[in-house]
PDB file of N, CA and C in Angstrom:
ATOM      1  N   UNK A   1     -96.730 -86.669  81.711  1.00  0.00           N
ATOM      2  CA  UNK A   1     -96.685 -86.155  83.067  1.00  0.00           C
ATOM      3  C   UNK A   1     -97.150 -87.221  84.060  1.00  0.00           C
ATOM      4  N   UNK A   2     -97.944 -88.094  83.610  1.00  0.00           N
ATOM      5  CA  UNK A   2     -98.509 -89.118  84.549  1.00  0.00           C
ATOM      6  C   UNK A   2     -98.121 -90.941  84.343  1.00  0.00           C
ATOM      7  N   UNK A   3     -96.927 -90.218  84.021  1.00  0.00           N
ATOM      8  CA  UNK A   3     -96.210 -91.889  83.414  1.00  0.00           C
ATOM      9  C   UNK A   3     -95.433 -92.295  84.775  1.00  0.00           C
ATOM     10  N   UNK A   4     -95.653 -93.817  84.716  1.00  0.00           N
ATOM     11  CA  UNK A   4     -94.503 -94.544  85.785  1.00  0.00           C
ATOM     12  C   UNK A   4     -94.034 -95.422  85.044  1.00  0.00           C
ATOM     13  N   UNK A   5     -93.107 -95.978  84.826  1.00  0.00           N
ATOM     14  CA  UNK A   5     -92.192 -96.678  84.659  1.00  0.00           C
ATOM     15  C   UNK A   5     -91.357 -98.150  85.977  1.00  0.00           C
ATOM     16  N   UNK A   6     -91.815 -98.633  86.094  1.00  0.00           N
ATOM     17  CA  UNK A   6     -91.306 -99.912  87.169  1.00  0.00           C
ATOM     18  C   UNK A   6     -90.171-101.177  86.385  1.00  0.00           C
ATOM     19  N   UNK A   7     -89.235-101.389  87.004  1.00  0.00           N
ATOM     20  CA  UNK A   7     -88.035-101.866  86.110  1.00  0.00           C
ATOM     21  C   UNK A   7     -87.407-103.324  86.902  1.00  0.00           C
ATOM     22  N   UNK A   8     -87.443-104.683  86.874  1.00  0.00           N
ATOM     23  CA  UNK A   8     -86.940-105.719  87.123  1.00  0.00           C
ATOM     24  C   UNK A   8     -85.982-106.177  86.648  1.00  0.00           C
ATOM     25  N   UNK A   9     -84.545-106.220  87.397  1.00  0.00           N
ATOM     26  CA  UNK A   9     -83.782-106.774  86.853  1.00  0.00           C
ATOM     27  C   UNK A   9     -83.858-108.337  86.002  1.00  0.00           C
ATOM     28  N   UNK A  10     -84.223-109.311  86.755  1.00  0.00           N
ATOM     29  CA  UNK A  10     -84.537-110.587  86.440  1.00  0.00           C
ATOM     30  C   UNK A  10     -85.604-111.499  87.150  1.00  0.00           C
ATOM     31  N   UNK A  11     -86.505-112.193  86.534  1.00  0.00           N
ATOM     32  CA  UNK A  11     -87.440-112.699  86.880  1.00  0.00           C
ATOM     33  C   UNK A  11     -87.425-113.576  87.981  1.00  0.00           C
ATOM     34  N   UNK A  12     -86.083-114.136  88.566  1.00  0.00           N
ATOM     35  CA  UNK A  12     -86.029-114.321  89.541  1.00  0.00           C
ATOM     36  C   UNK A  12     -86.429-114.222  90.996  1.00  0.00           C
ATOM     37  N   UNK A  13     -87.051-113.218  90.963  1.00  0.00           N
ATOM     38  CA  UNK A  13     -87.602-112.315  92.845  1.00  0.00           C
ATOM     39  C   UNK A  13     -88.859-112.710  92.460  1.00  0.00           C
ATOM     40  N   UNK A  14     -89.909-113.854  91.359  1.00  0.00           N
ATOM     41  CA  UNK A  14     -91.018-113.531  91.853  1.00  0.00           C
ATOM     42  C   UNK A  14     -90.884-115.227  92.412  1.00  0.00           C
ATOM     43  N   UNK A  15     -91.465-115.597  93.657  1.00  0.00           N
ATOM     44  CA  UNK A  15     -91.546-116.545  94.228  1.00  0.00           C
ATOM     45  C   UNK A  15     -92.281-117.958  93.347  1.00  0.00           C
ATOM     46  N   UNK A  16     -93.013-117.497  92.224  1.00  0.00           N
ATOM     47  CA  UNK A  16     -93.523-118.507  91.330  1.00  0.00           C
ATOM     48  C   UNK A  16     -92.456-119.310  90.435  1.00  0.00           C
ATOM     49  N   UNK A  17     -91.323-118.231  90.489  1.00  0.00           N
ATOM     50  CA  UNK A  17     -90.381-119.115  89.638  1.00  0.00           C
ATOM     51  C   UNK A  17     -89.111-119.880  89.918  1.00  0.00           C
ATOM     52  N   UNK A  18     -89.373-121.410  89.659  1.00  0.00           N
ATOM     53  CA  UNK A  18     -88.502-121.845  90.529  1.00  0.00           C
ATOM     54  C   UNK A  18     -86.748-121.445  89.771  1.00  0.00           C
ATOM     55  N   UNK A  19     -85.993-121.392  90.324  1.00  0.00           N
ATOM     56  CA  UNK A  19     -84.174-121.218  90.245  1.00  0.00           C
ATOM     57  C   UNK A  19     -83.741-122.246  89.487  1.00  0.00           C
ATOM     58  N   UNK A  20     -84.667-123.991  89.575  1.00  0.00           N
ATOM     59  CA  UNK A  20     -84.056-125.137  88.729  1.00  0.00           C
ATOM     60  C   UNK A  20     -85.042-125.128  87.489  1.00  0.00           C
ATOM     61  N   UNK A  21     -86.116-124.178  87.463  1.00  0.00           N
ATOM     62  CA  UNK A  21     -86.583-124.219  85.858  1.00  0.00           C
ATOM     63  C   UNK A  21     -86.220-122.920  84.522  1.00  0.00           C
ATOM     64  N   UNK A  22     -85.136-121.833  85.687  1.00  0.00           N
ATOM     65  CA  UNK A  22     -84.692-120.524  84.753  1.00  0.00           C
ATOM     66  C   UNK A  22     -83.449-121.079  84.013  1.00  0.00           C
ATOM     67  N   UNK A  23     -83.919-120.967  82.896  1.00  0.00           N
ATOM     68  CA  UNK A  23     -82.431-121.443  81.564  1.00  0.00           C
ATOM     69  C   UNK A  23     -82.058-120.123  81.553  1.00  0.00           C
ATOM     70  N   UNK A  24     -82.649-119.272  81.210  1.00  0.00           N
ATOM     71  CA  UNK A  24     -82.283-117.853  80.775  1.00  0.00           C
ATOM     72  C   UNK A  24     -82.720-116.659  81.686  1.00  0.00           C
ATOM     73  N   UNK A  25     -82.067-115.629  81.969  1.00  0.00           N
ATOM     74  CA  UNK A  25     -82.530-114.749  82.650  1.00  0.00           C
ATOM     75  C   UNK A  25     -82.947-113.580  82.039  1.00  0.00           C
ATOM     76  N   UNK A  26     -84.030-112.669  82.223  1.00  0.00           N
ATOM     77  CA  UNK A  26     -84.660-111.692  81.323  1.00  0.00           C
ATOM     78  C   UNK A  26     -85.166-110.761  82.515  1.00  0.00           C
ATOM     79  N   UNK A  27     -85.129-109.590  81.940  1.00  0.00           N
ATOM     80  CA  UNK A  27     -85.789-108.129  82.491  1.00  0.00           C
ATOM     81  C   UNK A  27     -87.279-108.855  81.972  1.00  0.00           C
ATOM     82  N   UNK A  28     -87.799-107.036  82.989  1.00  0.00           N
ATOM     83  CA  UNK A  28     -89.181-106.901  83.166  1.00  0.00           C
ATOM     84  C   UNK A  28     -89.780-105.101  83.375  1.00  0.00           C
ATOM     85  N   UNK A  29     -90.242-104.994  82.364  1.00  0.00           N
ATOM     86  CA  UNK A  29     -90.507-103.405  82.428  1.00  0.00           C
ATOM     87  C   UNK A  29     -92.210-102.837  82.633  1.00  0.00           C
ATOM     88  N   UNK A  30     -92.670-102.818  83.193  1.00  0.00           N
ATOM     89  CA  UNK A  30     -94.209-102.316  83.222  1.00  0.00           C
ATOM     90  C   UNK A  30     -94.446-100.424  83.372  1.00  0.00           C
ATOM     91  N   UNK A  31     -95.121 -99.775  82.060  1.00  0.00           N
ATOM     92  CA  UNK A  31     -95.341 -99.168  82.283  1.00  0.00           C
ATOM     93  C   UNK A  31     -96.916 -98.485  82.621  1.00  0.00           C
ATOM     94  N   UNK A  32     -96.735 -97.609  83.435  1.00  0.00           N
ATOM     95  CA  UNK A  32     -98.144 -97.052  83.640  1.00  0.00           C
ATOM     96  C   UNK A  32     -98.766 -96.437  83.272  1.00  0.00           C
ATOM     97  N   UNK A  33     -99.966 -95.329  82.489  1.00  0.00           N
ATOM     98  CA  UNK A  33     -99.850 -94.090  81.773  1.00  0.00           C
ATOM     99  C   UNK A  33    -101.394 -93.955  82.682  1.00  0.00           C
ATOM    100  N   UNK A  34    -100.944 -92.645  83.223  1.00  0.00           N
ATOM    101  CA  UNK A  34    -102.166 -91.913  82.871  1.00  0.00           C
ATOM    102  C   UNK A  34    -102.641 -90.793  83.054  1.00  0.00           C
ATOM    103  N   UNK A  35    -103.776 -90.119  82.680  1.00  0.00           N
ATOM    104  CA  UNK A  35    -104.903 -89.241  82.249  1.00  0.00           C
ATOM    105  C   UNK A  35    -104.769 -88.116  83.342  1.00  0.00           C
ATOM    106  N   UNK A  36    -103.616 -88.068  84.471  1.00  0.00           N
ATOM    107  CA  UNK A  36    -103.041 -86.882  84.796  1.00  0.00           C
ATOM    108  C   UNK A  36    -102.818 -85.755  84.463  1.00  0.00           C
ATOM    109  N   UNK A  37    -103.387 -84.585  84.228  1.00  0.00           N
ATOM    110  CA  UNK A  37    -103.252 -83.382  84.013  1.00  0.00           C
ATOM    111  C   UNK A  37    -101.766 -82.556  84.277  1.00  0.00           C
ATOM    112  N   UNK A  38    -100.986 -83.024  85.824  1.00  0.00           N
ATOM    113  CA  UNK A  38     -99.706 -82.471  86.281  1.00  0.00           C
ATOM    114  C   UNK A  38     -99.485 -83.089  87.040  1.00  0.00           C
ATOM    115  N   UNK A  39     -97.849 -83.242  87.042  1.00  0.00           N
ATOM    116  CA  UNK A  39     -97.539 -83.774  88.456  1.00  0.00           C
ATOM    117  C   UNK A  39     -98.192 -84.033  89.666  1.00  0.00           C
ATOM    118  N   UNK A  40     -98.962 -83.361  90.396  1.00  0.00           N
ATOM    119  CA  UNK A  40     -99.344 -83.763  91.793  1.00  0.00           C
ATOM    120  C   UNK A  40    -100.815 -84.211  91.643  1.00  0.00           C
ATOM    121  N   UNK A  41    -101.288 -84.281  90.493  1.00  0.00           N
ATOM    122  CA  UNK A  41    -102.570 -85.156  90.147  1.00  0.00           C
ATOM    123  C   UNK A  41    -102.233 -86.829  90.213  1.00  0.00           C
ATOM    124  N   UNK A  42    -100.467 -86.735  89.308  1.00  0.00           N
ATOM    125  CA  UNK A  42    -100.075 -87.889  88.796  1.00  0.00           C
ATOM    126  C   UNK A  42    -100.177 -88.316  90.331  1.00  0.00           C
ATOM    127  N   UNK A  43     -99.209 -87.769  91.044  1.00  0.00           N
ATOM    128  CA  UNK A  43     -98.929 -88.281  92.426  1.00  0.00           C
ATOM    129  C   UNK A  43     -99.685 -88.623  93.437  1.00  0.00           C
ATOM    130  N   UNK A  44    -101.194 -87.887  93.262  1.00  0.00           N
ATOM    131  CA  UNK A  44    -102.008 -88.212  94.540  1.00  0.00           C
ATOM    132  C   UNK A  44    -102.222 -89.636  94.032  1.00  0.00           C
ATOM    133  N   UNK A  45    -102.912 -89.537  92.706  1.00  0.00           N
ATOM    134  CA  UNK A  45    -103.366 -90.940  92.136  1.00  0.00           C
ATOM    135  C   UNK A  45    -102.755 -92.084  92.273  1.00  0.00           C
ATOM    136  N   UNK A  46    -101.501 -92.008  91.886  1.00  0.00           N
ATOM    137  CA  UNK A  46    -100.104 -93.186  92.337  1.00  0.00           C
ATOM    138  C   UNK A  46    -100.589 -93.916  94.391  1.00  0.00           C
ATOM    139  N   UNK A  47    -100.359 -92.550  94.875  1.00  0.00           N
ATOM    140  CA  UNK A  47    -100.698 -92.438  95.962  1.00  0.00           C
ATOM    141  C   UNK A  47    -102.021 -93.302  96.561  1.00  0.00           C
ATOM    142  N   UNK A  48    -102.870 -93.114  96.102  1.00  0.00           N
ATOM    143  CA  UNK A  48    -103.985 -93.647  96.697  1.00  0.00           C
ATOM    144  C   UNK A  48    -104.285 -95.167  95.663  1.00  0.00           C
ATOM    145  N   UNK A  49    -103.525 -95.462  95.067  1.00  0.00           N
ATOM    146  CA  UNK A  49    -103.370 -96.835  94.329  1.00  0.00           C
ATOM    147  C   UNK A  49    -101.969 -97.722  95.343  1.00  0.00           C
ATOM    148  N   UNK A  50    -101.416 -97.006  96.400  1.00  0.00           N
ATOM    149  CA  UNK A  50    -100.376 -97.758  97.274  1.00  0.00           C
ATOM    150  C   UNK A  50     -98.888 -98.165  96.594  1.00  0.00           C
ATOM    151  N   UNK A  51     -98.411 -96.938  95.567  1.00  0.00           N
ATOM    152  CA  UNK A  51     -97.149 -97.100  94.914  1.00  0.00           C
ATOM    153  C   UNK A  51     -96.341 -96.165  95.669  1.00  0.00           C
ATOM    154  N   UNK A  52     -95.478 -97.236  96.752  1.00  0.00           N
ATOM    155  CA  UNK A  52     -94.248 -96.549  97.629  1.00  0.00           C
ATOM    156  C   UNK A  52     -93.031 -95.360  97.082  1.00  0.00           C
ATOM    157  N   UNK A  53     -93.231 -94.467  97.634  1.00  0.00           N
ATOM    158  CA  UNK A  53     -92.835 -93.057  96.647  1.00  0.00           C
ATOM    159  C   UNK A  53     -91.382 -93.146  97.939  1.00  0.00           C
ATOM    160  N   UNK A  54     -90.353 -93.045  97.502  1.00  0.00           N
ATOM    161  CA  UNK A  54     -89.218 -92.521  98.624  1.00  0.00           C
ATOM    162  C   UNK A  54     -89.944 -91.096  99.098  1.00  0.00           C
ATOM    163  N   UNK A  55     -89.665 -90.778  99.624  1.00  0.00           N
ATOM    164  CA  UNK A  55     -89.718 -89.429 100.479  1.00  0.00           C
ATOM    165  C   UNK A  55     -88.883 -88.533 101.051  1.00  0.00           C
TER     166      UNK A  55
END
């Protein structure tokens, strides 16, 4: 119930990596877990950690 999931196409978008040192291009998956009881526990928490929710 208190899982996020965040998904990168290719390592490209992070500004540390330069374009003339990528041979290969690779995903990037980070997940989050936590100790949320229900949905709007999950959500305040997300929330007050500054993870941009569409609306």
């Amino acid at each position: 119930m208190g899982n996020l999931t965040l998904g990168v196409k290719e390592q490209t978008i992070f500004p540390e990596v330069s374009d003339e040192d990528v041979k290969d291009l690779f995903g990037l998956a980070v997940t989050i877990v936590t100790t949320a009881k229900n949905k709007k526990e999950a959500t305040s928490f997300f929330d007050i950690i500054g993870v941009p929710f569409k609306k």
